PDB file of C-alpha atoms in Angstrom:
ATOM      1  CA  UNK A 248       0.125   0.086  -0.052  1.00 82.00           C
ATOM      2  CA  UNK A 249       1.661   3.376  -1.238  1.00 85.00           C
ATOM      3  CA  UNK A 250      -0.262   5.840   0.614  1.00 92.00           C
ATOM      4  CA  UNK A 251      -2.244   7.101  -1.501  1.00 96.00           C
ATOM      5  CA  UNK A 252      -6.026   6.726  -2.190  1.00 96.00           C
ATOM      6  CA  UNK A 253      -8.084   7.043  -5.184  1.00 97.00           C
ATOM      7  CA  UNK A 254     -12.107   7.131  -5.803  1.00 97.00           C
ATOM      8  CA  UNK A 255     -13.700   5.472  -7.466  1.00 97.00           C
ATOM      9  CA  UNK A 256     -12.115   2.298  -7.805  1.00 95.00           C
ATOM     10  CA  UNK A 257     -14.650   1.933 -11.136  1.00 96.00           C
ATOM     11  CA  UNK A 258     -16.485   4.132 -12.963  1.00 97.00           C
ATOM     12  CA  UNK A 259     -18.700   3.244 -16.073  1.00 97.00           C
ATOM     13  CA  UNK A 260     -20.770   5.873 -17.865  1.00 97.00           C
ATOM     14  CA  UNK A 261     -21.920   6.955 -21.075  1.00 97.00           C
ATOM     15  CA  UNK A 262     -20.184   9.317 -24.056  1.00 98.00           C
ATOM     16  CA  UNK A 263     -20.524  12.659 -23.724  1.00 97.00           C
ATOM     17  CA  UNK A 264     -20.823  12.721 -19.543  1.00 98.00           C
ATOM     18  CA  UNK A 265     -18.537  13.990 -17.252  1.00 98.00           C
ATOM     19  CA  UNK A 266     -16.970  12.790 -14.185  1.00 98.00           C
ATOM     20  CA  UNK A 267     -14.819  13.733 -11.178  1.00 98.00           C
ATOM     21  CA  UNK A 268     -12.228  11.158 -10.172  1.00 98.00           C
ATOM     22  CA  UNK A 269     -10.356  12.065  -7.169  1.00 98.00           C
ATOM     23  CA  UNK A 270      -6.888  11.527  -5.166  1.00 98.00           C
ATOM     24  CA  UNK A 271      -5.465  11.824  -1.647  1.00 98.00           C
ATOM     25  CA  UNK A 272      -1.744  11.983  -1.823  1.00 97.00           C
ATOM     26  CA  UNK A 273       0.316  10.369   1.047  1.00 96.00           C
ATOM     27  CA  UNK A 274       0.530  11.998   4.281  1.00 95.00           C
ATOM     28  CA  UNK A 275       3.164  14.827   3.844  1.00 93.00           C
ATOM     29  CA  UNK A 276       3.423  14.879   0.409  1.00 95.00           C
ATOM     30  CA  UNK A 277       2.538  18.271  -1.857  1.00 95.00           C
ATOM     31  CA  UNK A 278       2.614  17.127  -5.154  1.00 95.00           C
ATOM     32  CA  UNK A 279       0.266  15.191  -7.293  1.00 96.00           C
ATOM     33  CA  UNK A 280       0.308  13.756 -10.582  1.00 96.00           C
ATOM     34  CA  UNK A 281      -2.071  12.340 -13.530  1.00 97.00           C
ATOM     35  CA  UNK A 282      -1.273   9.611 -15.358  1.00 96.00           C
ATOM     36  CA  UNK A 283      -3.336   7.781 -18.144  1.00 96.00           C
ATOM     37  CA  UNK A 284      -3.031   4.353 -19.181  1.00 94.00           C
ATOM     38  CA  UNK A 285      -4.618   2.779 -22.255  1.00 92.00           C
ATOM     39  CA  UNK A 286      -3.754  -0.159 -24.249  1.00 86.00           C
ATOM     40  CA  UNK A 287      -3.102   1.722 -27.183  1.00 85.00           C
ATOM     41  CA  UNK A 288      -0.868   4.520 -25.733  1.00 86.00           C
ATOM     42  CA  UNK A 289       0.613   2.874 -22.339  1.00 89.00           C
ATOM     43  CA  UNK A 290       1.149   5.158 -19.614  1.00 92.00           C
ATOM     44  CA  UNK A 291       0.936   9.019 -19.908  1.00 94.00           C
ATOM     45  CA  UNK A 292       1.850  11.801 -18.336  1.00 94.00           C
ATOM     46  CA  UNK A 293      -1.017  14.514 -17.999  1.00 96.00           C
ATOM     47  CA  UNK A 294      -0.498  16.751 -14.948  1.00 96.00           C
ATOM     48  CA  UNK A 295       1.037  17.808 -11.826  1.00 95.00           C
ATOM     49  CA  UNK A 296      -0.063  20.009  -9.385  1.00 95.00           C
ATOM     50  CA  UNK A 297       2.341  21.376  -6.478  1.00 94.00           C
ATOM     51  CA  UNK A 298       1.033  22.563  -3.362  1.00 94.00           C
ATOM     52  CA  UNK A 299      -2.112  23.815  -5.177  1.00 95.00           C
ATOM     53  CA  UNK A 300      -0.401  25.218  -8.255  1.00 95.00           C
ATOM     54  CA  UNK A 301      -0.302  23.638 -11.759  1.00 95.00           C
ATOM     55  CA  UNK A 302       2.980  22.796 -12.186  1.00 93.00           C
ATOM     56  CA  UNK A 303       3.773  20.692 -15.131  1.00 92.00           C
ATOM     57  CA  UNK A 304       1.340  19.859 -17.921  1.00 93.00           C
ATOM     58  CA  UNK A 305       1.785  16.420 -20.520  1.00 92.00           C
ATOM     59  CA  UNK A 306      -0.420  15.088 -23.019  1.00 83.00           C
ATOM     60  CA  UNK A 307      -3.832  16.358 -21.195  1.00 93.00           C
ATOM     61  CA  UNK A 308      -6.854  17.164 -23.550  1.00 94.00           C
ATOM     62  CA  UNK A 309      -8.791  20.190 -23.524  1.00 95.00           C
ATOM     63  CA  UNK A 310     -11.755  18.386 -22.163  1.00 97.00           C
ATOM     64  CA  UNK A 311      -9.896  17.514 -18.887  1.00 97.00           C
ATOM     65  CA  UNK A 312      -9.004  19.483 -15.991  1.00 97.00           C
ATOM     66  CA  UNK A 313      -7.668  19.129 -12.762  1.00 97.00           C
ATOM     67  CA  UNK A 314      -6.848  21.024  -9.442  1.00 97.00           C
ATOM     68  CA  UNK A 315      -5.472  20.606  -6.075  1.00 98.00           C
ATOM     69  CA  UNK A 316      -7.407  21.841  -3.232  1.00 97.00           C
ATOM     70  CA  UNK A 317      -5.788  23.276   0.213  1.00 96.00           C
ATOM     71  CA  UNK A 318      -6.107  19.878   1.881  1.00 95.00           C
ATOM     72  CA  UNK A 319      -3.717  19.047  -1.124  1.00 97.00           C
ATOM     73  CA  UNK A 320      -6.332  16.283  -2.276  1.00 97.00           C
ATOM     74  CA  UNK A 321      -6.670  16.276  -5.966  1.00 98.00           C
ATOM     75  CA  UNK A 322      -9.468  15.992  -8.768  1.00 98.00           C
ATOM     76  CA  UNK A 323      -9.426  15.013 -12.141  1.00 98.00           C
ATOM     77  CA  UNK A 324     -11.881  16.145 -14.409  1.00 98.00           C
ATOM     78  CA  UNK A 325     -12.931  14.538 -17.619  1.00 98.00           C
ATOM     79  CA  UNK A 326     -15.753  16.167 -19.729  1.00 97.00           C
ATOM     80  CA  UNK A 327     -17.624  15.590 -23.316  1.00 97.00           C
ATOM     81  CA  UNK A 328     -16.277  11.670 -22.601  1.00 98.00           C
ATOM     82  CA  UNK A 329     -15.713   9.622 -25.817  1.00 97.00           C
ATOM     83  CA  UNK A 330     -14.907   6.012 -25.904  1.00 96.00           C
ATOM     84  CA  UNK A 331     -11.390   6.246 -26.513  1.00 95.00           C
ATOM     85  CA  UNK A 332     -11.254   7.843 -22.889  1.00 96.00           C
ATOM     86  CA  UNK A 333     -11.787   4.703 -21.277  1.00 97.00           C
ATOM     87  CA  UNK A 334      -8.639   3.959 -19.413  1.00 96.00           C
ATOM     88  CA  UNK A 335      -7.234   3.765 -15.994  1.00 96.00           C
ATOM     89  CA  UNK A 336      -6.259   6.762 -14.573  1.00 97.00           C
ATOM     90  CA  UNK A 337      -3.304   6.846 -11.997  1.00 97.00           C
ATOM     91  CA  UNK A 338      -2.269   9.846  -8.923  1.00 97.00           C
ATOM     92  CA  UNK A 339       1.126   9.739  -7.760  1.00 96.00           C
ATOM     93  CA  UNK A 340       2.329  11.598  -5.067  1.00 96.00           C
ATOM     94  CA  UNK A 341       5.847  12.924  -4.148  1.00 94.00           C
ATOM     95  CA  UNK A 342       6.761  15.084  -1.125  1.00 91.00           C
ATOM     96  CA  UNK A 343       8.120  18.318  -3.091  1.00 82.00           C
ATOM     97  CA  UNK A 344       7.802  19.604  -6.438  1.00 73.00           C
ATOM     98  CA  UNK A 345      10.812  18.061  -7.417  1.00 78.00           C
ATOM     99  CA  UNK A 346      11.147  14.839  -5.799  1.00 80.00           C
ATOM    100  CA  UNK A 347      13.191  11.616  -6.991  1.00 84.00           C
ATOM    101  CA  UNK A 348      10.457   9.055  -6.227  1.00 89.00           C
ATOM    102  CA  UNK A 349       6.677   9.005  -7.337  1.00 92.00           C
ATOM    103  CA  UNK A 350       4.248   6.772  -5.194  1.00 93.00           C
ATOM    104  CA  UNK A 351       1.205   5.462  -7.355  1.00 94.00           C
ATOM    105  CA  UNK A 352      -2.350   4.815  -6.204  1.00 95.00           C
ATOM    106  CA  UNK A 353      -4.421   2.172  -7.137  1.00 94.00           C
ATOM    107  CA  UNK A 354      -5.671   3.870  -9.931  1.00 96.00           C
ATOM    108  CA  UNK A 355      -9.385   4.058 -11.049  1.00 97.00           C
ATOM    109  CA  UNK A 356     -10.677   2.344 -14.147  1.00 96.00           C
ATOM    110  CA  UNK A 357     -13.288   4.002 -16.076  1.00 98.00           C
ATOM    111  CA  UNK A 358     -15.138   2.930 -18.814  1.00 97.00           C
ATOM    112  CA  UNK A 359     -17.295   4.901 -21.231  1.00 97.00           C
ATOM    113  CA  UNK A 360     -19.980   3.203 -23.269  1.00 96.00           C
TER     114      UNK A 360
ATOM    115  CA  UNK B 244      11.792  11.586 -29.160  1.00 48.00           C
ATOM    116  CA  UNK B 245      10.613  10.519 -25.599  1.00 61.00           C
ATOM    117  CA  UNK B 246      10.409   6.647 -26.778  1.00 82.00           C
ATOM    118  CA  UNK B 247      11.314   4.160 -24.105  1.00 92.00           C
ATOM    119  CA  UNK B 248      11.616   0.372 -25.182  1.00 94.00           C
ATOM    120  CA  UNK B 249      11.258  -2.868 -23.856  1.00 94.00           C
ATOM    121  CA  UNK B 250      10.029  -6.317 -25.138  1.00 91.00           C
ATOM    122  CA  UNK B 251       6.583  -7.159 -24.029  1.00 92.00           C
ATOM    123  CA  UNK B 252       7.207 -10.511 -22.816  1.00 96.00           C
ATOM    124  CA  UNK B 253       9.546 -12.567 -20.675  1.00 97.00           C
ATOM    125  CA  UNK B 254       9.043 -16.099 -19.624  1.00 97.00           C
ATOM    126  CA  UNK B 255      11.274 -17.821 -16.933  1.00 97.00           C
ATOM    127  CA  UNK B 256      11.064 -20.944 -14.555  1.00 97.00           C
ATOM    128  CA  UNK B 257      10.830 -20.330 -10.838  1.00 97.00           C
ATOM    129  CA  UNK B 258      14.233 -20.213  -9.381  1.00 97.00           C
ATOM    130  CA  UNK B 259      16.011 -18.929 -12.564  1.00 97.00           C
ATOM    131  CA  UNK B 260      17.321 -15.636 -12.940  1.00 97.00           C
ATOM    132  CA  UNK B 261      14.939 -12.850 -14.847  1.00 97.00           C
ATOM    133  CA  UNK B 262      16.376  -9.917 -17.144  1.00 97.00           C
ATOM    134  CA  UNK B 263      14.150  -7.369 -18.351  1.00 98.00           C
ATOM    135  CA  UNK B 264      15.839  -4.951 -20.473  1.00 97.00           C
ATOM    136  CA  UNK B 265      14.918  -1.453 -21.534  1.00 96.00           C
ATOM    137  CA  UNK B 266      16.194   1.119 -24.085  1.00 95.00           C
ATOM    138  CA  UNK B 267      15.659   5.012 -23.708  1.00 91.00           C
ATOM    139  CA  UNK B 268      16.136   8.023 -25.886  1.00 84.00           C
ATOM    140  CA  UNK B 269      16.845  11.251 -23.518  1.00 81.00           C
ATOM    141  CA  UNK B 270      20.600  11.068 -22.496  1.00 78.00           C
ATOM    142  CA  UNK B 271      19.695  14.211 -20.069  1.00 81.00           C
ATOM    143  CA  UNK B 272      17.855  11.578 -18.160  1.00 80.00           C
ATOM    144  CA  UNK B 273      18.400  12.287 -14.284  1.00 85.00           C
ATOM    145  CA  UNK B 274      16.748   8.744 -13.011  1.00 92.00           C
ATOM    146  CA  UNK B 275      15.887   5.999 -14.572  1.00 93.00           C
ATOM    147  CA  UNK B 276      12.844   3.800 -12.445  1.00 95.00           C
ATOM    148  CA  UNK B 277      11.557   0.230 -12.397  1.00 97.00           C
ATOM    149  CA  UNK B 278       8.198  -0.084 -11.614  1.00 96.00           C
ATOM    150  CA  UNK B 279       5.958  -3.529 -11.087  1.00 96.00           C
ATOM    151  CA  UNK B 280       1.949  -3.718 -11.750  1.00 94.00           C
ATOM    152  CA  UNK B 281       0.399  -6.725 -10.420  1.00 92.00           C
ATOM    153  CA  UNK B 282      -3.102  -7.591 -12.165  1.00 86.00           C
ATOM    154  CA  UNK B 283      -5.686  -5.375 -11.292  1.00 82.00           C
ATOM    155  CA  UNK B 284      -3.288  -3.222  -9.126  1.00 84.00           C
ATOM    156  CA  UNK B 285      -1.562  -0.002  -8.987  1.00 88.00           C
ATOM    157  CA  UNK B 286       2.155   0.850  -9.960  1.00 93.00           C
ATOM    158  CA  UNK B 287       4.781  -0.297  -7.061  1.00 94.00           C
ATOM    159  CA  UNK B 288       8.130   1.408  -7.013  1.00 94.00           C
ATOM    160  CA  UNK B 289      10.612  -1.419  -7.021  1.00 95.00           C
ATOM    161  CA  UNK B 290      13.872   0.401  -7.492  1.00 95.00           C
ATOM    162  CA  UNK B 291      15.506   3.563  -8.977  1.00 94.00           C
ATOM    163  CA  UNK B 292      19.194   4.278 -10.215  1.00 94.00           C
ATOM    164  CA  UNK B 293      20.758   7.948 -10.309  1.00 92.00           C
ATOM    165  CA  UNK B 294      22.163   8.418 -14.031  1.00 89.00           C
ATOM    166  CA  UNK B 295      25.775   8.850 -12.925  1.00 89.00           C
ATOM    167  CA  UNK B 296      25.580   5.270 -11.145  1.00 91.00           C
ATOM    168  CA  UNK B 297      26.377   2.187 -13.020  1.00 94.00           C
ATOM    169  CA  UNK B 298      24.723  -0.283 -10.770  1.00 96.00           C
ATOM    170  CA  UNK B 299      22.565  -0.889  -7.818  1.00 96.00           C
ATOM    171  CA  UNK B 300      21.963  -3.868  -6.021  1.00 96.00           C
ATOM    172  CA  UNK B 301      18.884  -4.358  -3.495  1.00 93.00           C
ATOM    173  CA  UNK B 302      18.716  -7.778  -2.038  1.00 95.00           C
ATOM    174  CA  UNK B 303      16.916 -10.017  -5.356  1.00 96.00           C
ATOM    175  CA  UNK B 304      17.012  -7.109  -7.554  1.00 97.00           C
ATOM    176  CA  UNK B 305      20.299  -5.735  -9.594  1.00 97.00           C
ATOM    177  CA  UNK B 306      19.875  -2.808 -11.792  1.00 97.00           C
ATOM    178  CA  UNK B 307      22.332  -2.055 -14.491  1.00 97.00           C
ATOM    179  CA  UNK B 308      22.646   1.115 -16.381  1.00 96.00           C
ATOM    180  CA  UNK B 309      24.818   1.648 -19.632  1.00 94.00           C
ATOM    181  CA  UNK B 310      24.695   5.220 -19.810  1.00 91.00           C
ATOM    182  CA  UNK B 311      26.699   5.353 -23.584  1.00 91.00           C
ATOM    183  CA  UNK B 312      24.002   2.559 -25.321  1.00 92.00           C
ATOM    184  CA  UNK B 313      21.066   4.537 -23.009  1.00 92.00           C
ATOM    185  CA  UNK B 314      20.287   0.668 -21.957  1.00 95.00           C
ATOM    186  CA  UNK B 315      18.891  -0.106 -18.373  1.00 95.00           C
ATOM    187  CA  UNK B 316      18.585  -3.848 -17.136  1.00 97.00           C
ATOM    188  CA  UNK B 317      16.868  -5.115 -14.197  1.00 98.00           C
ATOM    189  CA  UNK B 318      17.712  -8.726 -12.876  1.00 98.00           C
ATOM    190  CA  UNK B 319      15.554 -10.653 -10.243  1.00 98.00           C
ATOM    191  CA  UNK B 320      17.445 -13.562  -8.949  1.00 97.00           C
ATOM    192  CA  UNK B 321      16.318 -16.983  -7.934  1.00 97.00           C
ATOM    193  CA  UNK B 322      12.505 -15.903  -9.394  1.00 97.00           C
ATOM    194  CA  UNK B 323       9.514 -16.679  -7.974  1.00 96.00           C
ATOM    195  CA  UNK B 324       5.866 -16.931  -8.993  1.00 95.00           C
ATOM    196  CA  UNK B 325       5.073 -13.907  -6.957  1.00 94.00           C
ATOM    197  CA  UNK B 326       6.933 -12.172  -9.416  1.00 96.00           C
ATOM    198  CA  UNK B 327       4.959 -12.716 -12.234  1.00 96.00           C
ATOM    199  CA  UNK B 328       3.740  -9.327 -13.171  1.00 97.00           C
ATOM    200  CA  UNK B 329       4.201  -6.630 -15.722  1.00 96.00           C
ATOM    201  CA  UNK B 330       7.323  -4.487 -15.486  1.00 98.00           C
ATOM    202  CA  UNK B 331       7.854  -0.990 -16.415  1.00 96.00           C
ATOM    203  CA  UNK B 332      10.818   1.053 -17.201  1.00 96.00           C
ATOM    204  CA  UNK B 333      10.769   4.668 -16.924  1.00 94.00           C
ATOM    205  CA  UNK B 334      13.032   7.525 -17.033  1.00 92.00           C
ATOM    206  CA  UNK B 335      12.633  10.809 -15.721  1.00 90.00           C
ATOM    207  CA  UNK B 336      14.179  13.522 -18.138  1.00 81.00           C
ATOM    208  CA  UNK B 337      16.278  16.519 -17.473  1.00 76.00           C
ATOM    209  CA  UNK B 338      14.417  19.523 -16.583  1.00 77.00           C
ATOM    210  CA  UNK B 339      11.096  18.034 -16.288  1.00 80.00           C
ATOM    211  CA  UNK B 340       9.375  16.226 -13.437  1.00 83.00           C
ATOM    212  CA  UNK B 341       7.539  13.672 -15.709  1.00 86.00           C
ATOM    213  CA  UNK B 342       8.064  10.248 -15.847  1.00 91.00           C
ATOM    214  CA  UNK B 343       8.211   8.663 -19.597  1.00 92.00           C
ATOM    215  CA  UNK B 344       7.087   4.966 -19.550  1.00 94.00           C
ATOM    216  CA  UNK B 345       7.935   2.121 -21.355  1.00 94.00           C
ATOM    217  CA  UNK B 346       4.807  -0.027 -22.639  1.00 93.00           C
ATOM    218  CA  UNK B 347       5.915  -2.436 -20.058  1.00 95.00           C
ATOM    219  CA  UNK B 348       7.405  -5.929 -20.022  1.00 97.00           C
ATOM    220  CA  UNK B 349       5.152  -9.026 -19.314  1.00 97.00           C
ATOM    221  CA  UNK B 350       6.983 -11.592 -16.958  1.00 97.00           C
ATOM    222  CA  UNK B 351       5.335 -14.980 -16.769  1.00 97.00           C
ATOM    223  CA  UNK B 352       7.139 -17.293 -14.007  1.00 97.00           C
ATOM    224  CA  UNK B 353       6.624 -21.039 -14.733  1.00 94.00           C
ATOM    225  CA  UNK B 354       6.745 -23.810 -11.745  1.00 90.00           C
TER     226      UNK B 354
END
């Protein structure tokens, strides 16, 4: 158990809908990272937040957005969902904005029908 | 490019050593990582190596880094059935906090 929690574990929804994935980092960690794992693209970095501020951006679609709250938990919002958004979404956390190690949560499996 | 390449499958017998290989492209990579993913589970950080090191050993795990060839390997000694999983190689490129992952190597350990 890495100490990173993600909810929900599974999510099934329809095309065009909007969902919110939640992540709580390890106690004391200030950075949160979001990754998407799909069969065709593999594991792709989406975005990083550090202490409430966006720190780095990767291959994140405009339909997706994230934020980190004062209590350091983070939410990833996915809107206008498409079939191709079906994937496993991982959150990771690290102590600072430039830490060596990233610790991953168990992931949220999103299925878009 | 950002590609991290790994072979997709490896099958070994229980008790043998496993060697999983990875090549990366960014010579500015600062750290290289090995993560393990068991079915239905998240990514578990196994070990990592700083780019100025050649080797790191941690119990049954040995990481070798050839920076000239941009080649990373993970050796698992005395492989057990519990080691069956997908192993991901990842690099942290200089000036970036994101991890760039390979597609993963599925290790099957046969009794």
